[in-house]
Structures are given as C-alpha cells and as structure tokens.
Amino acid sequence: METFVLLEAVLYRFRDLLGSQNFALFCAYVWGVILCRGPHTVSEIYQASGSETHYWSLIKFLSRGKWDWQAVCGRLIWVILSYLPQWVYIYDHTHAIKTGKKQFGLHFFRNHRYRKRNTNQSKFHWGHQFAGLGILGLTSVGALLFPVWVHLLTPGAACALAAFESVIVLIPPGLIIFDRGFNNRKYFKALIKQGHHLLCRVRKNAAFYYPALPKKKGKRGKQPIYGKRAHIHKWTYDDLYVEALDKTFEAAHQIVRTKMCPQPVHLIVIRTKPKKSQPYRYFLVFTTDLTLSVETIVHYYHLRWKIETGFRDSKESFGFDHYQVRSQTAIQRSVVLSFLSASLTQMMALPKFQQAHPDALPKLKVALKEMNIHWYHPTHWTLGLIARYVRWQKSRQGFAASFFQNKNNAIFKNAFTDVAG
C-alpha cells in the first residue's frame, strides 16, 4: 500500500464538517499541498492535486465555501491527541512577509534581525502576523511537533488576546508553553479560567515575592498575598542533572507569587558563568503546575524551540507563506489547511500510527536507498523527509505504460529532478 493512501481514512474524519462538494475540494486541496513541489500557490496546488474539478473551484472553496475553519482545527486536535500518549501545547507568533497591497490586513512589523550597512533589508517588514498553536507529542521516537491552529492577526494587542481566548476554549486542558514575550496577566487569567496550566520564561529582573505570612489575630483587613520580595542571587544553588537532555545545570527553585499571574507559581532559576571574571547569568522559568518536577520543567521549556522549527517546516515544505489569495477568509483558510497538511504528514512518523498501519513508512535507510539519497544520513524521520518520500512515491506512481511516451518522459524528468534536487 502506498504511504499517502493511508491518510485517506484520516481525512474522512472531517467528512461531517463539510458538504459533499466542499469535502471533495477539501481533500483535493490537502493532497495538493502535500504533493506540491514548487511554490504553494493555488495554481501549483491545483496541478499537484490531480483534481478533476475546475481551478476556480478551489478559489471559491477558500473564499466563499460554507465551512468553519475553527471546527476543522478542533477536529484535527482531537485526531492528533488520540495518537499521543503524552503531550503539551506550545503557543507563539510568526510572520509571513508579503509584497503588494491588494491582500487583506498587510501591515508593518519590526525586523528584529536588522543589521546596519545592509542595504538589502529594512527595519520593518511588510506582511501578515499570525498566532499559532502546536501540540508537542512526547513519543518513543522523540518529541514531534504538530501545528494544529493558526489565526491571522490584525495590528493591536486586543486582536492577539481575542485570538488566544478563542483557542483555549477549543482545546482540552493541558500545559501551554510560552516565550517570555507573553508575560501578561490577561493571558494567564484567561488561561487559568479554562483549566489550563502555563510554563513561561521571564526576565531576570522580574519581581517575585514569597507567600505572605498568616495575618495576626485581631488585625483588620484582608489576608495579604505578597510577602517579602525574593532575591534570586541570594538563593542556594545546587547541581541539577536532566536525564532527557544529558546535561547538568546549577539551579534553584521556590514556590513564589508574582503579579503577572493570579496563582502561586513554581519558579526555577538556572545560573551560568561563562568566565570566572564575568558575573552570573540567570535563566528564569515558572509554571502554575506545582506537580511537575524541576527536571521535567527544564526539559519541557527546552523543547519550546520545536514551535520555531515547526513554523519553518510549514513555510518551506507546505507553503504556509506562499498564499496569493486576497480576502481575509481565504488567507485564514489557506494557512489553516497548510498546518493541517503538515500535521497529517507528521502523523505518519508516530509509533501508534505505524502499529495500526505497518506499511505506513519503511525503515529510514531503506527509504533513502530507494530515493537514491546517499549524501544525507539522518537518525530519524523528519517532517521534510516524510514529505519528500510521499512526493517521490506519487511521482513514481504516475509513470505507466498506458501513457504516451512524451508524458512518461515528463513524469520521469520531474521525479528525477525531485530526488536529485
């Protein structure tokens, strides 16, 4: 059985969310995104899908089709979690750099990697900003990131908060990992209200306080929440070995309070000293889940970078930022389907999925030998490598004796270009 055929049963789980015609276009669009080799414009996706419908049907499916992208994301989350024994959420923002002024919502955002004397860049980019959520699955083959939800943001903090509030009611309660840019009481208050826990990095000069002592009897007023301020440089630091990372850190931890979060938090501080003549550097993370061990907290935050590589893979292999549609609805739906295609492709690397379908993916060395890849020696299946293997299988399947010679030559040339490139 060909690898890409195994996902047809997974796609059918979205059948009740779309009408018959929209479901056919939905399947065609997803297969087009997975099998497309070049830029993931609607034209390239239509050609890669092999759909017998008209090209304009995909345009109408994105802009005027009667289907709810939030419901599709919710179903995708349910499908992914059914295959994962242990998981956490990761939330972050990303950008898509665009040119032109015909698309909805284009605005300037700062280029944080700007370098002086470089005439080929600007201090500001012109494009779209997105909020994205990924599910990090902790499996026997390693940590796998599944991008499952994305929302187009317009300028302003209110839109970003509204987008975050719309996703936390969509997902089952769990631990959500943030970068330090999301240290905001409004975010954390909405998150805790829905039964979630947070894990976030914080600046070294952030204010933390010890829990207040019980109020003396007969003293008026409410029980105070914040006690004396905690000074992390006065704490006692011990060696901490994290087995998952195979590293030893110099760390200290306490249960403290902070005005950024309405609940007590477990604060972990890691200090390093690059040179004896230099002062200590401090790395701070805190979580509201007081049941987690210090080693687990450090390991989880170390995996936060997976969301950055997940954004990169979605942009490079699944056309997250290649869209050329104009309306807000079409842009939103195209990026959601890009995330869905990436997650379904990544699903084939799951041990539980491979147990249900033994022929889902062959051994890595066998696949590399079949594709004649001898210069690359990975240790495990990556998202880009899975997409490459599926596209190679599809190109090989297209070669048949019933075709005319010129068509077979074109198919063989494309397949050879894909493997060699």
PDB file of C-alpha atoms in Angstrom, residues 193-391:
ATOM      1  CA  LYS A 193     -10.042  30.154  33.944  1.00  0.00           C
ATOM      2  CA  GLN A 194     -10.304  27.394  31.311  1.00  0.00           C
ATOM      3  CA  GLY A 195      -8.390  24.897  33.457  1.00  0.00           C
ATOM      4  CA  HIS A 196      -5.012  25.105  31.698  1.00  0.00           C
ATOM      5  CA  HIS A 197      -1.535  25.414  33.202  1.00  0.00           C
ATOM      6  CA  LEU A 198       1.254  27.637  31.885  1.00  0.00           C
ATOM      7  CA  LEU A 199       5.018  27.370  31.552  1.00  0.00           C
ATOM      8  CA  CYS A 200       6.726  30.632  30.641  1.00  0.00           C
ATOM      9  CA  ARG A 201      10.112  32.253  30.623  1.00  0.00           C
ATOM     10  CA  VAL A 202      10.625  35.580  32.403  1.00  0.00           C
ATOM     11  CA  ARG A 203      13.240  38.315  32.569  1.00  0.00           C
ATOM     12  CA  LYS A 204      15.874  38.131  35.276  1.00  0.00           C
ATOM     13  CA  ASN A 205      14.718  41.446  36.800  1.00  0.00           C
ATOM     14  CA  ALA A 206      11.067  40.363  37.156  1.00  0.00           C
ATOM     15  CA  ALA A 207       9.554  40.825  40.603  1.00  0.00           C
ATOM     16  CA  PHE A 208       8.714  37.692  42.605  1.00  0.00           C
ATOM     17  CA  TYR A 209       7.526  37.557  46.209  1.00  0.00           C
ATOM     18  CA  TYR A 210       7.448  34.903  48.905  1.00  0.00           C
ATOM     19  CA  PRO A 211       3.969  33.873  50.092  1.00  0.00           C
ATOM     20  CA  ALA A 212       2.728  36.216  52.798  1.00  0.00           C
ATOM     21  CA  LEU A 213       2.693  35.056  56.408  1.00  0.00           C
ATOM     22  CA  PRO A 214      -0.690  34.463  58.057  1.00  0.00           C
ATOM     23  CA  LYS A 215      -2.282  37.638  59.358  1.00  0.00           C
ATOM     24  CA  LYS A 216      -2.163  38.142  63.105  1.00  0.00           C
ATOM     25  CA  LYS A 217      -5.385  37.611  65.028  1.00  0.00           C
ATOM     26  CA  GLY A 218      -7.359  40.774  65.604  1.00  0.00           C
ATOM     27  CA  LYS A 219      -5.631  42.692  62.816  1.00  0.00           C
ATOM     28  CA  ARG A 220      -8.005  44.346  60.383  1.00  0.00           C
ATOM     29  CA  GLY A 221      -8.002  43.949  56.610  1.00  0.00           C
ATOM     30  CA  LYS A 222      -7.725  41.081  54.166  1.00  0.00           C
ATOM     31  CA  GLN A 223      -5.126  38.376  54.266  1.00  0.00           C
ATOM     32  CA  PRO A 224      -2.121  39.704  52.271  1.00  0.00           C
ATOM     33  CA  ILE A 225      -1.000  37.762  49.198  1.00  0.00           C
ATOM     34  CA  TYR A 226       2.528  39.025  48.652  1.00  0.00           C
ATOM     35  CA  GLY A 227       5.251  38.781  51.263  1.00  0.00           C
ATOM     36  CA  LYS A 228       8.862  39.888  51.048  1.00  0.00           C
ATOM     37  CA  ARG A 229      10.463  40.176  47.646  1.00  0.00           C
ATOM     38  CA  ALA A 230      12.578  37.216  46.505  1.00  0.00           C
ATOM     39  CA  HIS A 231      16.169  37.970  45.512  1.00  0.00           C
ATOM     40  CA  ILE A 232      17.342  35.134  43.250  1.00  0.00           C
ATOM     41  CA  HIS A 233      21.046  35.946  43.602  1.00  0.00           C
ATOM     42  CA  LYS A 234      20.829  35.087  47.328  1.00  0.00           C
ATOM     43  CA  TRP A 235      19.316  31.639  46.792  1.00  0.00           C
ATOM     44  CA  THR A 236      21.251  28.417  47.312  1.00  0.00           C
ATOM     45  CA  TYR A 237      22.097  26.738  44.012  1.00  0.00           C
ATOM     46  CA  ASP A 238      22.692  23.008  43.612  1.00  0.00           C
ATOM     47  CA  ASP A 239      23.634  20.794  40.672  1.00  0.00           C
ATOM     48  CA  LEU A 240      20.639  19.552  38.692  1.00  0.00           C
ATOM     49  CA  TYR A 241      21.025  16.692  36.229  1.00  0.00           C
ATOM     50  CA  VAL A 242      18.364  16.489  33.473  1.00  0.00           C
ATOM     51  CA  GLU A 243      18.468  12.979  32.054  1.00  0.00           C
ATOM     52  CA  ALA A 244      16.426  13.815  28.944  1.00  0.00           C
ATOM     53  CA  LEU A 245      18.984  16.470  27.949  1.00  0.00           C
ATOM     54  CA  ASP A 246      22.019  14.686  29.415  1.00  0.00           C
ATOM     55  CA  LYS A 247      23.165  17.973  30.983  1.00  0.00           C
ATOM     56  CA  THR A 248      23.899  19.251  34.454  1.00  0.00           C
ATOM     57  CA  PHE A 249      22.712  22.715  35.481  1.00  0.00           C
ATOM     58  CA  GLU A 250      23.279  24.872  38.545  1.00  0.00           C
ATOM     59  CA  ALA A 251      19.712  25.579  39.645  1.00  0.00           C
ATOM     60  CA  ALA A 252      17.487  26.749  42.493  1.00  0.00           C
ATOM     61  CA  HIS A 253      13.708  26.741  42.834  1.00  0.00           C
ATOM     62  CA  GLN A 254      10.970  28.094  45.112  1.00  0.00           C
ATOM     63  CA  ILE A 255       7.168  28.415  45.285  1.00  0.00           C
ATOM     64  CA  VAL A 256       6.565  32.164  44.943  1.00  0.00           C
ATOM     65  CA  ARG A 257       3.938  34.721  43.935  1.00  0.00           C
ATOM     66  CA  THR A 258       4.046  37.215  41.065  1.00  0.00           C
ATOM     67  CA  LYS A 259       1.711  39.965  39.918  1.00  0.00           C
ATOM     68  CA  MET A 260       1.875  38.566  36.384  1.00  0.00           C
ATOM     69  CA  CYS A 261      -0.161  35.510  37.436  1.00  0.00           C
ATOM     70  CA  PRO A 262      -3.143  35.215  39.816  1.00  0.00           C
ATOM     71  CA  GLN A 263      -1.935  31.852  41.219  1.00  0.00           C
ATOM     72  CA  PRO A 264       1.227  30.723  43.052  1.00  0.00           C
ATOM     73  CA  VAL A 265       3.961  29.606  40.666  1.00  0.00           C
ATOM     74  CA  HIS A 266       6.961  27.309  40.807  1.00  0.00           C
ATOM     75  CA  LEU A 267       9.987  29.421  39.869  1.00  0.00           C
ATOM     76  CA  ILE A 268      13.135  27.708  38.580  1.00  0.00           C
ATOM     77  CA  VAL A 269      16.355  29.713  38.217  1.00  0.00           C
ATOM     78  CA  ILE A 270      19.381  28.403  36.315  1.00  0.00           C
ATOM     79  CA  ARG A 271      22.609  30.349  36.565  1.00  0.00           C
ATOM     80  CA  THR A 272      25.687  30.060  34.383  1.00  0.00           C
ATOM     81  CA  LYS A 273      29.091  31.697  34.439  1.00  0.00           C
ATOM     82  CA  PRO A 274      30.863  31.713  31.051  1.00  0.00           C
ATOM     83  CA  LYS A 275      34.116  33.001  32.584  1.00  0.00           C
ATOM     84  CA  LYS A 276      35.376  33.424  36.107  1.00  0.00           C
ATOM     85  CA  SER A 277      35.868  37.143  35.575  1.00  0.00           C
ATOM     86  CA  GLN A 278      32.266  37.630  34.426  1.00  0.00           C
ATOM     87  CA  PRO A 279      29.144  37.813  36.608  1.00  0.00           C
ATOM     88  CA  TYR A 280      26.496  35.099  36.697  1.00  0.00           C
ATOM     89  CA  ARG A 281      23.808  34.907  34.032  1.00  0.00           C
ATOM     90  CA  TYR A 282      20.321  33.915  35.160  1.00  0.00           C
ATOM     91  CA  PHE A 283      17.661  31.993  33.229  1.00  0.00           C
ATOM     92  CA  LEU A 284      14.179  32.020  34.793  1.00  0.00           C
ATOM     93  CA  VAL A 285      11.091  29.938  34.024  1.00  0.00           C
ATOM     94  CA  PHE A 286       7.929  29.466  36.068  1.00  0.00           C
ATOM     95  CA  THR A 287       4.831  27.288  35.897  1.00  0.00           C
ATOM     96  CA  THR A 288       1.459  27.059  37.626  1.00  0.00           C
ATOM     97  CA  ASP A 289       1.577  23.250  37.575  1.00  0.00           C
ATOM     98  CA  LEU A 290       3.097  22.616  41.013  1.00  0.00           C
ATOM     99  CA  THR A 291       3.118  18.827  40.489  1.00  0.00           C
ATOM    100  CA  LEU A 292       5.864  18.903  37.839  1.00  0.00           C
ATOM    101  CA  SER A 293       9.428  18.119  38.877  1.00  0.00           C
ATOM    102  CA  VAL A 294      12.225  20.609  38.265  1.00  0.00           C
ATOM    103  CA  GLU A 295      13.847  18.290  35.701  1.00  0.00           C
ATOM    104  CA  THR A 296      10.572  17.997  33.771  1.00  0.00           C
ATOM    105  CA  ILE A 297      10.047  21.766  33.724  1.00  0.00           C
ATOM    106  CA  VAL A 298      13.545  22.409  32.348  1.00  0.00           C
ATOM    107  CA  HIS A 299      13.091  19.666  29.753  1.00  0.00           C
ATOM    108  CA  TYR A 300       9.695  20.994  28.615  1.00  0.00           C
ATOM    109  CA  TYR A 301      10.920  24.532  28.133  1.00  0.00           C
ATOM    110  CA  HIS A 302      13.977  23.262  26.270  1.00  0.00           C
ATOM    111  CA  LEU A 303      11.525  21.726  23.766  1.00  0.00           C
ATOM    112  CA  ARG A 304       9.775  25.073  23.184  1.00  0.00           C
ATOM    113  CA  TRP A 305      12.058  25.714  20.211  1.00  0.00           C
ATOM    114  CA  LYS A 306      10.174  22.978  18.351  1.00  0.00           C
ATOM    115  CA  ILE A 307       7.455  25.516  17.507  1.00  0.00           C
ATOM    116  CA  GLU A 308      10.027  27.651  15.649  1.00  0.00           C
ATOM    117  CA  THR A 309      11.212  24.698  13.565  1.00  0.00           C
ATOM    118  CA  GLY A 310       7.568  23.731  13.022  1.00  0.00           C
ATOM    119  CA  PHE A 311       6.857  27.175  11.555  1.00  0.00           C
ATOM    120  CA  ARG A 312       9.961  26.860   9.377  1.00  0.00           C
ATOM    121  CA  ASP A 313       8.970  23.429   8.041  1.00  0.00           C
ATOM    122  CA  SER A 314       5.415  24.612   7.338  1.00  0.00           C
ATOM    123  CA  LYS A 315       6.794  27.547   5.345  1.00  0.00           C
ATOM    124  CA  GLU A 316       9.406  25.561   3.431  1.00  0.00           C
ATOM    125  CA  SER A 317       7.527  22.314   2.691  1.00  0.00           C
ATOM    126  CA  PHE A 318       3.814  23.173   2.941  1.00  0.00           C
ATOM    127  CA  GLY A 319       3.537  26.736   1.652  1.00  0.00           C
ATOM    128  CA  PHE A 320       2.478  28.474   4.850  1.00  0.00           C
ATOM    129  CA  ASP A 321       3.601  31.859   3.474  1.00  0.00           C
ATOM    130  CA  HIS A 322       3.177  31.197  -0.271  1.00  0.00           C
ATOM    131  CA  TYR A 323      -0.508  32.121  -0.452  1.00  0.00           C
ATOM    132  CA  GLN A 324      -1.573  34.687  -3.055  1.00  0.00           C
ATOM    133  CA  VAL A 325      -5.259  34.978  -2.181  1.00  0.00           C
ATOM    134  CA  ARG A 326      -6.617  38.390  -1.243  1.00  0.00           C
ATOM    135  CA  SER A 327      -9.533  38.188   1.202  1.00  0.00           C
ATOM    136  CA  GLN A 328      -9.285  37.693   4.945  1.00  0.00           C
ATOM    137  CA  THR A 329     -11.306  34.469   4.823  1.00  0.00           C
ATOM    138  CA  ALA A 330      -9.198  32.942   2.051  1.00  0.00           C
ATOM    139  CA  ILE A 331      -5.906  33.819   3.786  1.00  0.00           C
ATOM    140  CA  GLN A 332      -7.122  32.354   7.078  1.00  0.00           C
ATOM    141  CA  ARG A 333      -8.328  29.125   5.489  1.00  0.00           C
ATOM    142  CA  SER A 334      -5.217  28.632   3.370  1.00  0.00           C
ATOM    143  CA  VAL A 335      -2.851  28.819   6.354  1.00  0.00           C
ATOM    144  CA  VAL A 336      -5.111  26.501   8.383  1.00  0.00           C
ATOM    145  CA  LEU A 337      -5.020  23.901   5.604  1.00  0.00           C
ATOM    146  CA  SER A 338      -1.244  24.300   5.415  1.00  0.00           C
ATOM    147  CA  PHE A 339      -0.984  23.456   9.128  1.00  0.00           C
ATOM    148  CA  LEU A 340      -3.401  20.549   8.697  1.00  0.00           C
ATOM    149  CA  SER A 341      -1.364  19.102   5.821  1.00  0.00           C
ATOM    150  CA  ALA A 342       1.852  19.367   7.853  1.00  0.00           C
ATOM    151  CA  SER A 343       0.290  17.642  10.871  1.00  0.00           C
ATOM    152  CA  LEU A 344      -1.192  14.801   8.824  1.00  0.00           C
ATOM    153  CA  THR A 345       2.172  14.229   7.155  1.00  0.00           C
ATOM    154  CA  GLN A 346       3.955  14.262  10.507  1.00  0.00           C
ATOM    155  CA  MET A 347       1.408  11.755  11.840  1.00  0.00           C
ATOM    156  CA  MET A 348       2.962   9.004   9.733  1.00  0.00           C
ATOM    157  CA  ALA A 349       6.054   9.089  11.969  1.00  0.00           C
ATOM    158  CA  LEU A 350       4.021   8.243  15.099  1.00  0.00           C
ATOM    159  CA  PRO A 351       4.671   4.761  16.533  1.00  0.00           C
ATOM    160  CA  LYS A 352       0.961   4.250  17.287  1.00  0.00           C
ATOM    161  CA  PHE A 353       0.007   5.144  13.714  1.00  0.00           C
ATOM    162  CA  GLN A 354       2.673   2.813  12.335  1.00  0.00           C
ATOM    163  CA  GLN A 355       1.399  -0.022  14.549  1.00  0.00           C
ATOM    164  CA  ALA A 356      -2.079   0.430  13.098  1.00  0.00           C
ATOM    165  CA  HIS A 357      -0.606   0.591   9.565  1.00  0.00           C
ATOM    166  CA  PRO A 358       2.623  -1.458   9.424  1.00  0.00           C
ATOM    167  CA  ASP A 359       3.360  -0.279   5.868  1.00  0.00           C
ATOM    168  CA  ALA A 360       2.955   3.427   6.694  1.00  0.00           C
ATOM    169  CA  LEU A 361       6.652   4.222   6.475  1.00  0.00           C
ATOM    170  CA  PRO A 362       9.536   1.858   5.714  1.00  0.00           C
ATOM    171  CA  LYS A 363      12.803   1.890   7.589  1.00  0.00           C
ATOM    172  CA  LEU A 364      14.693   5.125   7.084  1.00  0.00           C
ATOM    173  CA  LYS A 365      17.746   3.515   5.477  1.00  0.00           C
ATOM    174  CA  VAL A 366      15.530   1.618   3.042  1.00  0.00           C
ATOM    175  CA  ALA A 367      13.660   4.787   2.042  1.00  0.00           C
ATOM    176  CA  LEU A 368      16.887   6.738   1.489  1.00  0.00           C
ATOM    177  CA  LYS A 369      18.231   3.924  -0.673  1.00  0.00           C
ATOM    178  CA  GLU A 370      15.013   3.827  -2.722  1.00  0.00           C
ATOM    179  CA  MET A 371      15.210   7.588  -3.337  1.00  0.00           C
ATOM    180  CA  ASN A 372      18.939   7.291  -4.133  1.00  0.00           C
ATOM    181  CA  ILE A 373      19.892   9.723  -1.356  1.00  0.00           C
ATOM    182  CA  HIS A 374      23.421   8.847  -0.278  1.00  0.00           C
ATOM    183  CA  TRP A 375      24.717  12.217   0.965  1.00  0.00           C
ATOM    184  CA  TYR A 376      22.276  12.587   3.879  1.00  0.00           C
ATOM    185  CA  HIS A 377      22.355  10.335   6.965  1.00  0.00           C
ATOM    186  CA  PRO A 378      19.559  11.336   9.396  1.00  0.00           C
ATOM    187  CA  THR A 379      18.873   9.362  12.561  1.00  0.00           C
ATOM    188  CA  HIS A 380      15.060   9.622  12.412  1.00  0.00           C
ATOM    189  CA  TRP A 381      12.230  10.661  10.123  1.00  0.00           C
ATOM    190  CA  THR A 382      11.793  14.440   9.848  1.00  0.00           C
ATOM    191  CA  LEU A 383       8.775  16.307   8.529  1.00  0.00           C
ATOM    192  CA  GLY A 384      10.579  17.481   5.401  1.00  0.00           C
ATOM    193  CA  LEU A 385      11.919  13.990   4.717  1.00  0.00           C
ATOM    194  CA  ILE A 386       8.457  12.425   5.056  1.00  0.00           C
ATOM    195  CA  ALA A 387       7.023  14.968   2.622  1.00  0.00           C
ATOM    196  CA  ARG A 388       9.864  14.244   0.187  1.00  0.00           C
ATOM    197  CA  TYR A 389       9.228  10.492   0.377  1.00  0.00           C
ATOM    198  CA  VAL A 390       5.464  10.873  -0.191  1.00  0.00           C
ATOM    199  CA  ARG A 391       6.051  13.116  -3.213  1.00  0.00           C
TER     200      ARG A 391
END
